[in-house]
mmCIF file of C-alpha atoms in Angstrom:
data_model
loop_
_atom_site.group_PDB
_atom_site.id
_atom_site.type_symbol
_atom_site.label_atom_id
_atom_site.label_comp_id
_atom_site.label_asym_id
_atom_site.label_seq_id
_atom_site.Cartn_x
_atom_site.Cartn_y
_atom_site.Cartn_z
ATOM 1 C CA MET J 25 133.356 -31.957 -158.473
ATOM 2 C CA ILE J 26 130.679 -29.352 -158.213
ATOM 3 C CA ARG J 27 130.422 -27.604 -161.550
ATOM 4 C CA ALA J 28 130.363 -23.873 -161.794
ATOM 5 C CA ILE J 29 130.243 -23.321 -158.037
ATOM 6 C CA PHE J 30 133.031 -21.343 -156.291
ATOM 7 C CA SER J 31 134.243 -23.074 -153.128
ATOM 8 C CA PHE J 32 135.181 -20.703 -150.404
ATOM 9 C CA VAL J 33 138.623 -20.897 -149.022
ATOM 10 C CA PHE J 34 137.926 -19.741 -145.493
ATOM 11 C CA VAL J 35 140.232 -18.313 -142.811
ATOM 12 C CA LEU J 36 139.167 -20.089 -139.673
ATOM 13 C CA SER J 37 138.964 -18.350 -136.391
ATOM 14 C CA THR J 38 137.859 -20.026 -133.171
ATOM 15 C CA PHE J 39 136.084 -18.691 -130.101
ATOM 16 C CA ALA J 40 135.029 -21.136 -127.390
ATOM 17 C CA LEU J 41 132.090 -20.619 -125.127
ATOM 18 C CA ALA J 42 132.078 -21.875 -121.590
ATOM 19 C CA ALA J 43 124.572 -39.382 -130.834
ATOM 20 C CA GLN J 44 123.663 -40.481 -133.360
ATOM 21 C CA VAL J 45 125.433 -40.306 -136.638
ATOM 22 C CA PRO J 46 123.952 -37.427 -138.588
ATOM 23 C CA PRO J 47 123.401 -37.560 -142.403
ATOM 24 C CA ILE J 48 125.887 -35.856 -144.643
ATOM 25 C CA SER J 49 124.658 -32.472 -145.746
ATOM 26 C CA ASN J 50 126.144 -29.422 -147.325
ATOM 27 C CA VAL J 51 125.325 -25.690 -147.636
ATOM 28 C CA TYR J 52 125.258 -23.663 -150.900
ATOM 29 C CA VAL J 53 124.477 -19.967 -151.397
ATOM 30 C CA PHE J 54 123.028 -18.207 -154.468
ATOM 31 C CA ASP J 55 121.839 -14.837 -155.233
ATOM 32 C CA LEU J 56 118.138 -14.866 -156.018
ATOM 33 C CA LYS J 57 116.604 -12.360 -158.392
ATOM 34 C CA VAL J 58 112.958 -12.236 -158.968
ATOM 35 C CA GLU J 59 112.350 -10.839 -162.502
ATOM 36 C CA SER J 60 108.591 -11.616 -162.738
ATOM 37 C CA ASP J 61 105.922 -13.759 -161.131
ATOM 38 C CA SER J 62 107.329 -16.817 -162.958
ATOM 39 C CA VAL J 63 110.934 -15.897 -163.602
ATOM 40 C CA PHE J 64 113.479 -16.454 -160.823
ATOM 41 C CA LYS J 65 117.158 -16.340 -161.467
ATOM 42 C CA PHE J 66 119.771 -18.181 -159.170
ATOM 43 C CA THR J 67 123.153 -16.611 -159.698
ATOM 44 C CA LYS J 68 126.638 -16.340 -157.997
ATOM 45 C CA PRO J 69 126.711 -19.935 -156.665
ATOM 46 C CA ARG J 70 128.954 -20.538 -153.691
ATOM 47 C CA TYR J 71 129.758 -23.768 -151.986
ATOM 48 C CA LEU J 72 130.336 -23.040 -148.335
ATOM 49 C CA THR J 73 131.044 -26.352 -146.681
ATOM 50 C CA ASP J 74 133.882 -27.821 -148.707
ATOM 51 C CA PHE J 75 135.937 -27.873 -145.487
ATOM 52 C CA ASN J 76 133.450 -30.414 -144.082
ATOM 53 C CA LYS J 77 131.974 -31.994 -147.193
ATOM 54 C CA ASN J 78 131.684 -35.475 -145.591
ATOM 55 C CA GLY J 79 130.098 -34.104 -142.349
ATOM 56 C CA TYR J 80 126.931 -32.403 -141.168
ATOM 57 C CA ASN J 81 126.218 -28.873 -142.157
ATOM 58 C CA ASN J 82 122.580 -27.794 -141.623
ATOM 59 C CA GLN J 83 119.997 -25.342 -140.369
ATOM 60 C CA PRO J 84 121.471 -22.226 -141.992
ATOM 61 C CA SER J 85 120.148 -18.870 -140.678
ATOM 62 C CA PHE J 86 121.038 -15.443 -141.943
ATOM 63 C CA PHE J 87 122.002 -13.009 -139.158
ATOM 64 C CA SER J 88 122.573 -10.222 -141.752
ATOM 65 C CA ASN J 89 122.855 -10.071 -145.532
ATOM 66 C CA ASP J 90 126.448 -11.297 -145.346
ATOM 67 C CA GLU J 91 126.430 -13.360 -142.120
ATOM 68 C CA LEU J 92 125.099 -17.042 -142.255
ATOM 69 C CA TYR J 93 125.132 -19.239 -139.144
ATOM 70 C CA VAL J 94 125.151 -22.899 -139.590
ATOM 71 C CA SER J 95 125.088 -26.020 -137.264
ATOM 72 C CA VAL J 96 128.126 -28.148 -138.045
ATOM 73 C CA LYS J 97 129.431 -31.529 -137.004
ATOM 74 C CA LEU J 98 132.970 -32.550 -138.223
ATOM 75 C CA PRO J 99 133.298 -36.349 -138.739
ATOM 76 C CA HIS J 100 135.926 -36.661 -135.921
ATOM 77 C CA GLU J 101 133.920 -34.745 -133.365
ATOM 78 C CA GLN J 102 131.030 -35.837 -131.117
ATOM 79 C CA GLN J 103 129.128 -32.586 -130.826
ATOM 80 C CA HIS J 104 127.517 -30.188 -133.231
ATOM 81 C CA ASP J 105 128.710 -26.576 -132.954
ATOM 82 C CA ILE J 106 127.614 -23.336 -134.431
ATOM 83 C CA TYR J 107 129.783 -21.704 -137.172
ATOM 84 C CA ALA J 108 129.362 -18.133 -138.580
ATOM 85 C CA PHE J 109 130.240 -17.618 -142.222
ATOM 86 C CA ASP J 110 131.071 -14.056 -143.435
ATOM 87 C CA LEU J 111 130.110 -14.110 -147.149
ATOM 88 C CA LYS J 112 131.826 -10.902 -147.922
ATOM 89 C CA ARG J 113 135.208 -11.576 -146.308
ATOM 90 C CA ARG J 114 135.041 -15.309 -146.974
ATOM 91 C CA THR J 115 135.879 -16.154 -143.383
ATOM 92 C CA LYS J 116 134.262 -18.572 -140.869
ATOM 93 C CA LEU J 117 134.101 -18.378 -137.112
ATOM 94 C CA LYS J 118 133.558 -21.318 -134.707
ATOM 95 C CA VAL J 119 131.063 -19.651 -132.358
ATOM 96 C CA THR J 120 130.319 -22.515 -129.910
ATOM 97 C CA SER J 121 132.674 -25.255 -128.651
ATOM 98 C CA THR J 122 130.992 -26.989 -125.866
ATOM 99 C CA THR J 123 130.491 -30.642 -124.812
ATOM 100 C CA GLU J 124 126.826 -30.250 -125.781
ATOM 101 C CA SER J 125 125.412 -29.909 -129.172
ATOM 102 C CA GLU J 126 123.797 -26.763 -130.626
ATOM 103 C CA PHE J 127 121.365 -26.515 -133.518
ATOM 104 C CA SER J 128 118.950 -23.998 -135.011
ATOM 105 C CA PRO J 129 120.790 -20.697 -134.633
ATOM 106 C CA VAL J 130 118.609 -17.638 -134.954
ATOM 107 C CA ARG J 131 119.252 -13.893 -134.470
ATOM 108 C CA MET J 132 116.776 -12.599 -131.896
ATOM 109 C CA GLN J 133 114.616 -9.512 -132.450
ATOM 110 C CA ASP J 134 116.660 -7.368 -129.992
ATOM 111 C CA TYR J 135 119.465 -7.664 -132.572
ATOM 112 C CA TYR J 136 122.048 -8.038 -129.804
ATOM 113 C CA SER J 137 121.240 -11.680 -128.987
ATOM 114 C CA PHE J 138 120.911 -15.020 -130.706
ATOM 115 C CA SER J 139 119.434 -18.255 -129.736
ATOM 116 C CA VAL J 140 120.183 -21.935 -130.380
ATOM 117 C CA LEU J 141 118.598 -25.292 -129.505
ATOM 118 C CA ARG J 142 121.003 -27.102 -127.153
ATOM 119 C CA GLN J 143 120.957 -30.764 -126.436
ATOM 120 C CA GLU J 144 121.995 -31.263 -122.821
ATOM 121 C CA ILE J 145 122.795 -34.685 -121.309
ATOM 122 C CA ASN J 146 121.288 -35.184 -117.838
ATOM 123 C CA GLY J 147 122.064 -38.664 -116.646
ATOM 124 C CA LYS J 148 120.264 -40.999 -119.064
ATOM 125 C CA ASP J 149 117.959 -38.143 -120.329
ATOM 126 C CA THR J 150 118.595 -35.694 -123.110
ATOM 127 C CA LEU J 151 117.133 -32.264 -122.594
ATOM 128 C CA GLN J 152 116.535 -29.983 -125.546
ATOM 129 C CA ARG J 153 116.193 -26.431 -124.513
ATOM 130 C CA ILE J 154 116.460 -22.985 -126.177
ATOM 131 C CA TRP J 155 119.509 -21.033 -125.070
ATOM 132 C CA GLN J 156 120.211 -17.363 -125.513
ATOM 133 C CA PHE J 157 123.670 -15.816 -126.125
ATOM 134 C CA PRO J 158 124.944 -12.255 -126.795
ATOM 135 C CA VAL J 159 125.981 -11.819 -130.425
ATOM 136 C CA ASP J 160 129.348 -10.332 -129.259
ATOM 137 C CA ARG J 161 129.971 -13.497 -127.210
ATOM 138 C CA MET J 162 131.143 -11.497 -124.247
ATOM 139 C CA MET J 163 129.451 -13.772 -121.682
ATOM 140 C CA ASN J 164 128.035 -17.324 -121.540
ATOM 141 C CA GLY J 165 124.466 -17.981 -122.460
ATOM 142 C CA LYS J 166 121.394 -18.883 -120.494
ATOM 143 C CA PRO J 167 118.179 -21.038 -121.026
ATOM 144 C CA VAL J 168 115.269 -19.047 -122.282
ATOM 145 C CA PHE J 169 112.846 -21.428 -120.533
ATOM 146 C CA LYS J 170 113.842 -23.092 -117.262
ATOM 147 C CA TYR J 171 111.536 -26.115 -117.417
ATOM 148 C CA MET J 172 110.594 -26.613 -121.033
ATOM 149 C CA ASP J 173 113.118 -29.214 -122.219
ATOM 150 C CA ASP J 174 111.386 -31.123 -124.960
ATOM 151 C CA ILE J 175 111.720 -28.680 -127.808
ATOM 152 C CA GLY J 176 112.473 -30.031 -131.319
ATOM 153 C CA TYR J 177 112.265 -26.747 -133.331
ATOM 154 C CA TYR J 178 111.333 -23.170 -132.655
ATOM 155 C CA GLU J 179 110.560 -19.800 -134.280
ATOM 156 C CA TRP J 180 110.449 -16.320 -132.685
ATOM 157 C CA ILE J 181 107.216 -14.441 -133.326
ATOM 158 C CA ASN J 182 108.282 -11.385 -131.454
ATOM 159 C CA SER J 183 110.591 -10.532 -128.606
ATOM 160 C CA GLN J 184 108.312 -12.126 -126.060
ATOM 161 C CA LYS J 185 106.518 -15.047 -127.825
ATOM 162 C CA VAL J 186 108.098 -18.053 -129.514
ATOM 163 C CA ALA J 187 106.479 -20.923 -131.438
ATOM 164 C CA VAL J 188 107.919 -24.276 -130.377
ATOM 165 C CA LEU J 189 107.543 -27.876 -131.671
ATOM 166 C CA ARG J 190 107.340 -30.108 -128.578
ATOM 167 C CA VAL J 191 108.708 -33.518 -129.271
ATOM 168 C CA GLY J 192 106.394 -36.430 -128.648
ATOM 169 C CA LYS J 193 103.874 -38.743 -130.295
ATOM 170 C CA PRO J 194 102.290 -36.670 -131.598
ATOM 171 C CA THR J 195 104.358 -33.634 -132.012
ATOM 172 C CA GLU J 196 102.701 -30.495 -130.638
ATOM 173 C CA LEU J 197 102.782 -26.878 -131.666
ATOM 174 C CA HIS J 198 102.774 -24.474 -128.819
ATOM 175 C CA ILE J 199 103.068 -20.723 -128.472
ATOM 176 C CA ALA J 200 105.270 -20.016 -125.463
ATOM 177 C CA ASP J 201 105.615 -16.717 -123.448
ATOM 178 C CA THR J 202 109.256 -15.956 -122.291
ATOM 179 C CA TYR J 203 107.890 -13.512 -119.702
ATOM 180 C CA THR J 204 105.511 -15.922 -117.913
ATOM 181 C CA ASP J 205 106.794 -19.381 -119.100
ATOM 182 C CA ASN J 206 103.078 -20.107 -119.992
ATOM 183 C CA THR J 207 102.362 -22.127 -123.172
ATOM 184 C CA LYS J 208 99.327 -22.513 -125.372
ATOM 185 C CA GLU J 209 98.835 -25.612 -127.581
ATOM 186 C CA ILE J 210 97.813 -24.749 -131.170
ATOM 187 C CA SER J 211 97.997 -28.083 -133.118
ATOM 188 C CA GLU J 212 99.297 -31.640 -133.244
ATOM 189 C CA ASN J 213 101.164 -33.680 -135.789
ATOM 190 C CA ILE J 214 103.136 -30.812 -137.242
ATOM 191 C CA GLY J 215 106.338 -30.664 -139.304
ATOM 192 C CA ARG J 216 109.685 -29.158 -138.263
ATOM 193 C CA CYS J 217 109.450 -26.008 -140.417
ATOM 194 C CA LEU J 218 108.114 -22.897 -138.604
ATOM 195 C CA LYS J 219 108.082 -19.407 -140.250
ATOM 196 C CA SER J 220 106.659 -16.136 -138.831
ATOM 197 C CA ARG J 221 105.870 -12.743 -140.251
ATOM 198 C CA ARG J 222 105.771 -9.394 -138.362
ATOM 199 C CA ASN J 223 101.993 -9.195 -138.891
ATOM 200 C CA GLY J 224 101.605 -12.036 -136.365
ATOM 201 C CA SER J 225 101.223 -14.928 -138.863
ATOM 202 C CA LEU J 226 102.930 -18.100 -138.058
ATOM 203 C CA TYR J 227 103.169 -20.718 -140.865
ATOM 204 C CA TYR J 228 103.762 -24.436 -140.248
ATOM 205 C CA VAL J 229 103.026 -27.840 -141.961
ATOM 206 C CA GLN J 230 100.138 -29.867 -140.754
ATOM 207 C CA LYS J 231 100.611 -33.609 -141.204
ATOM 208 C CA SER J 232 97.202 -35.181 -141.196
ATOM 209 C CA ASP J 233 98.675 -38.521 -142.286
ATOM 210 C CA GLU J 234 101.807 -39.845 -144.014
ATOM 211 C CA VAL J 235 100.947 -38.241 -147.381
ATOM 212 C CA GLU J 236 98.579 -35.372 -146.769
ATOM 213 C CA TRP J 237 100.692 -32.409 -145.666
ATOM 214 C CA LYS J 238 99.398 -28.857 -145.769
ATOM 215 C CA ILE J 239 100.911 -25.400 -145.066
ATOM 216 C CA MET J 240 98.809 -23.721 -142.459
ATOM 217 C CA GLU J 241 98.663 -20.134 -141.106
ATOM 218 C CA TYR J 242 97.987 -19.306 -137.552
ATOM 219 C CA ASN J 243 97.521 -15.608 -136.538
ATOM 220 C CA VAL J 244 98.624 -15.028 -132.933
ATOM 221 C CA TYR J 245 96.264 -12.001 -132.613
ATOM 222 C CA SER J 246 93.131 -13.306 -134.011
ATOM 223 C CA GLU J 247 93.971 -16.993 -133.133
ATOM 224 C CA LYS J 248 92.488 -18.038 -136.529
ATOM 225 C CA ILE J 249 93.980 -20.883 -138.482
ATOM 226 C CA ASN J 250 93.798 -20.854 -142.355
ATOM 227 C CA GLU J 251 94.965 -23.548 -144.842
ATOM 228 C CA ILE J 252 97.316 -22.182 -147.443
ATOM 229 C CA ILE J 253 98.105 -25.144 -149.806
ATOM 230 C CA GLU J 254 99.212 -28.703 -149.784
ATOM 231 C CA THR J 255 102.985 -29.077 -149.724
ATOM 232 C CA VAL J 256 105.089 -30.238 -152.609
ATOM 233 C CA PRO J 257 104.684 -34.009 -152.169
ATOM 234 C CA GLY J 258 107.093 -35.427 -149.639
ATOM 235 C CA SER J 259 108.608 -32.034 -148.695
ATOM 236 C CA GLU J 260 108.115 -30.246 -145.443
ATOM 237 C CA ASP J 261 110.599 -27.299 -145.486
ATOM 238 C CA PHE J 262 109.637 -24.004 -146.951
ATOM 239 C CA GLU J 263 110.791 -20.353 -147.093
ATOM 240 C CA LEU J 264 108.981 -17.059 -147.502
ATOM 241 C CA LEU J 265 109.862 -14.123 -149.676
ATOM 242 C CA TYR J 266 109.001 -10.537 -148.701
ATOM 243 C CA ASP J 267 105.862 -10.504 -150.983
ATOM 244 C CA GLY J 268 104.354 -13.645 -149.489
ATOM 245 C CA THR J 269 105.692 -16.142 -152.056
ATOM 246 C CA PHE J 270 106.378 -19.591 -150.548
ATOM 247 C CA LEU J 271 109.392 -21.579 -151.809
ATOM 248 C CA MET J 272 109.700 -25.360 -151.487
ATOM 249 C CA ALA J 273 112.147 -27.897 -152.960
ATOM 250 C CA LYS J 274 112.155 -31.581 -153.949
ATOM 251 C CA GLY J 275 115.129 -33.339 -155.334
ATOM 252 C CA SER J 276 117.111 -30.801 -157.371
ATOM 253 C CA ARG J 277 114.042 -28.672 -158.156
ATOM 254 C CA ILE J 278 112.728 -25.472 -156.416
ATOM 255 C CA TYR J 279 109.077 -24.416 -156.666
ATOM 256 C CA LYS J 280 107.148 -21.308 -155.815
ATOM 257 C CA PHE J 281 103.572 -20.473 -154.715
ATOM 258 C CA ASN J 282 102.019 -17.149 -154.022
ATOM 259 C CA PRO J 283 98.440 -17.179 -152.850
ATOM 260 C CA TYR J 284 98.160 -13.355 -153.173
ATOM 261 C CA LYS J 285 98.974 -13.293 -156.928
ATOM 262 C CA GLY J 286 96.472 -15.855 -158.158
ATOM 263 C CA ASP J 287 98.712 -18.980 -158.090
ATOM 264 C CA GLU J 288 96.703 -22.159 -157.992
ATOM 265 C CA ASP J 289 99.547 -24.586 -157.629
ATOM 266 C CA TRP J 290 103.324 -24.911 -157.144
ATOM 267 C CA LEU J 291 105.323 -23.732 -160.155
ATOM 268 C CA GLU J 292 108.868 -24.934 -160.854
ATOM 269 C CA ILE J 293 111.308 -22.042 -160.962
ATOM 270 C CA ALA J 294 114.724 -23.761 -160.881
ATOM 271 C CA ASN J 295 116.533 -27.044 -161.368
ATOM 272 C CA LEU J 296 119.982 -27.066 -159.716
ATOM 273 C CA ARG J 297 121.037 -30.508 -161.155
ATOM 274 C CA TYR J 298 123.642 -28.672 -163.347
ATOM 275 C CA TYR J 299 125.472 -27.854 -160.146
ATOM 276 C CA GLU J 300 125.117 -31.517 -158.882
ATOM 277 C CA ILE J 301 122.860 -30.308 -156.145
ATOM 278 C CA GLU J 302 120.292 -32.963 -155.348
ATOM 279 C CA ASN J 303 117.948 -33.885 -152.461
ATOM 280 C CA ILE J 304 117.373 -30.287 -151.322
ATOM 281 C CA THR J 305 115.928 -30.061 -147.768
ATOM 282 C CA ARG J 306 116.123 -26.742 -146.076
ATOM 283 C CA LEU J 307 116.151 -23.118 -147.454
ATOM 284 C CA ALA J 308 117.043 -19.908 -145.822
ATOM 285 C CA LEU J 309 116.742 -16.319 -147.167
ATOM 286 C CA SER J 310 118.474 -13.049 -146.359
ATOM 287 C CA ASN J 311 116.790 -9.667 -146.526
ATOM 288 C CA ASP J 312 118.515 -8.898 -149.803
ATOM 289 C CA ASN J 313 117.464 -12.243 -151.366
ATOM 290 C CA LYS J 314 120.449 -14.400 -150.912
ATOM 291 C CA ILE J 315 119.313 -18.060 -150.566
ATOM 292 C CA ALA J 316 121.131 -20.708 -148.603
ATOM 293 C CA ILE J 317 120.316 -24.202 -149.692
ATOM 294 C CA VAL J 318 120.969 -27.459 -147.727
ATOM 295 C CA ALA J 319 121.374 -30.623 -149.880
ATOM 296 C CA ASP J 320 123.133 -34.064 -149.691
#
């Protein structure tokens, strides 16, 4: 039993668009209030995925302050589908229901479209491509890139350019142009977390070896790369607040670092063990500072 967390009782709606066993993961949402440089309060806890607590619920992404999209796999199903959670109305909507699996939902910058990473089976091969759909789901989607089919993770930089992690040994970070299909390699041996800011900065984790991981900044305009800080040991997922504060988690603890306010190292700001939340991996933020947390 999760203590002091309200489980949502959702009304389920469905809307259908035209293999390995994933780990069990769940999604929680808190309101985050920043009271000072060192005081962060996590309030109004909500447990979103009680309907699938033994399944896969991951890669949350806020489409608005009250809409959270998540990749979900129910234990009895083969594929991962995208669900939309309305936090205000306490409803959920099954957005995709295809034979393929969809991951990493993101609202695109035109506001009318969203993208996902789709795994497509082509004979003995598995293709991983970015697909684009209208938010109103009035028509089927289409691939963003026709030939780039080895994408593991991605992040929109603007309406034309997207950062992609291309799967391989080593992994490669590329900046891809949706108008021309051209790509430019930026780095190798990167982590899965990619975050961008409207000033052209792209943040990613550089994995020099098995233990030395650093958050890096690449500016798409100047093409300069700067080192920000070493990650919290063993963690590779991070989030960014509006003021440039980085958030990372390890176990049940959440840490912050702001290079613009004189921080020299990560500072612990929360321990969610009271809620029996452990092994936190991904984080996602809304514009009004709701925070979605993925944990075992």
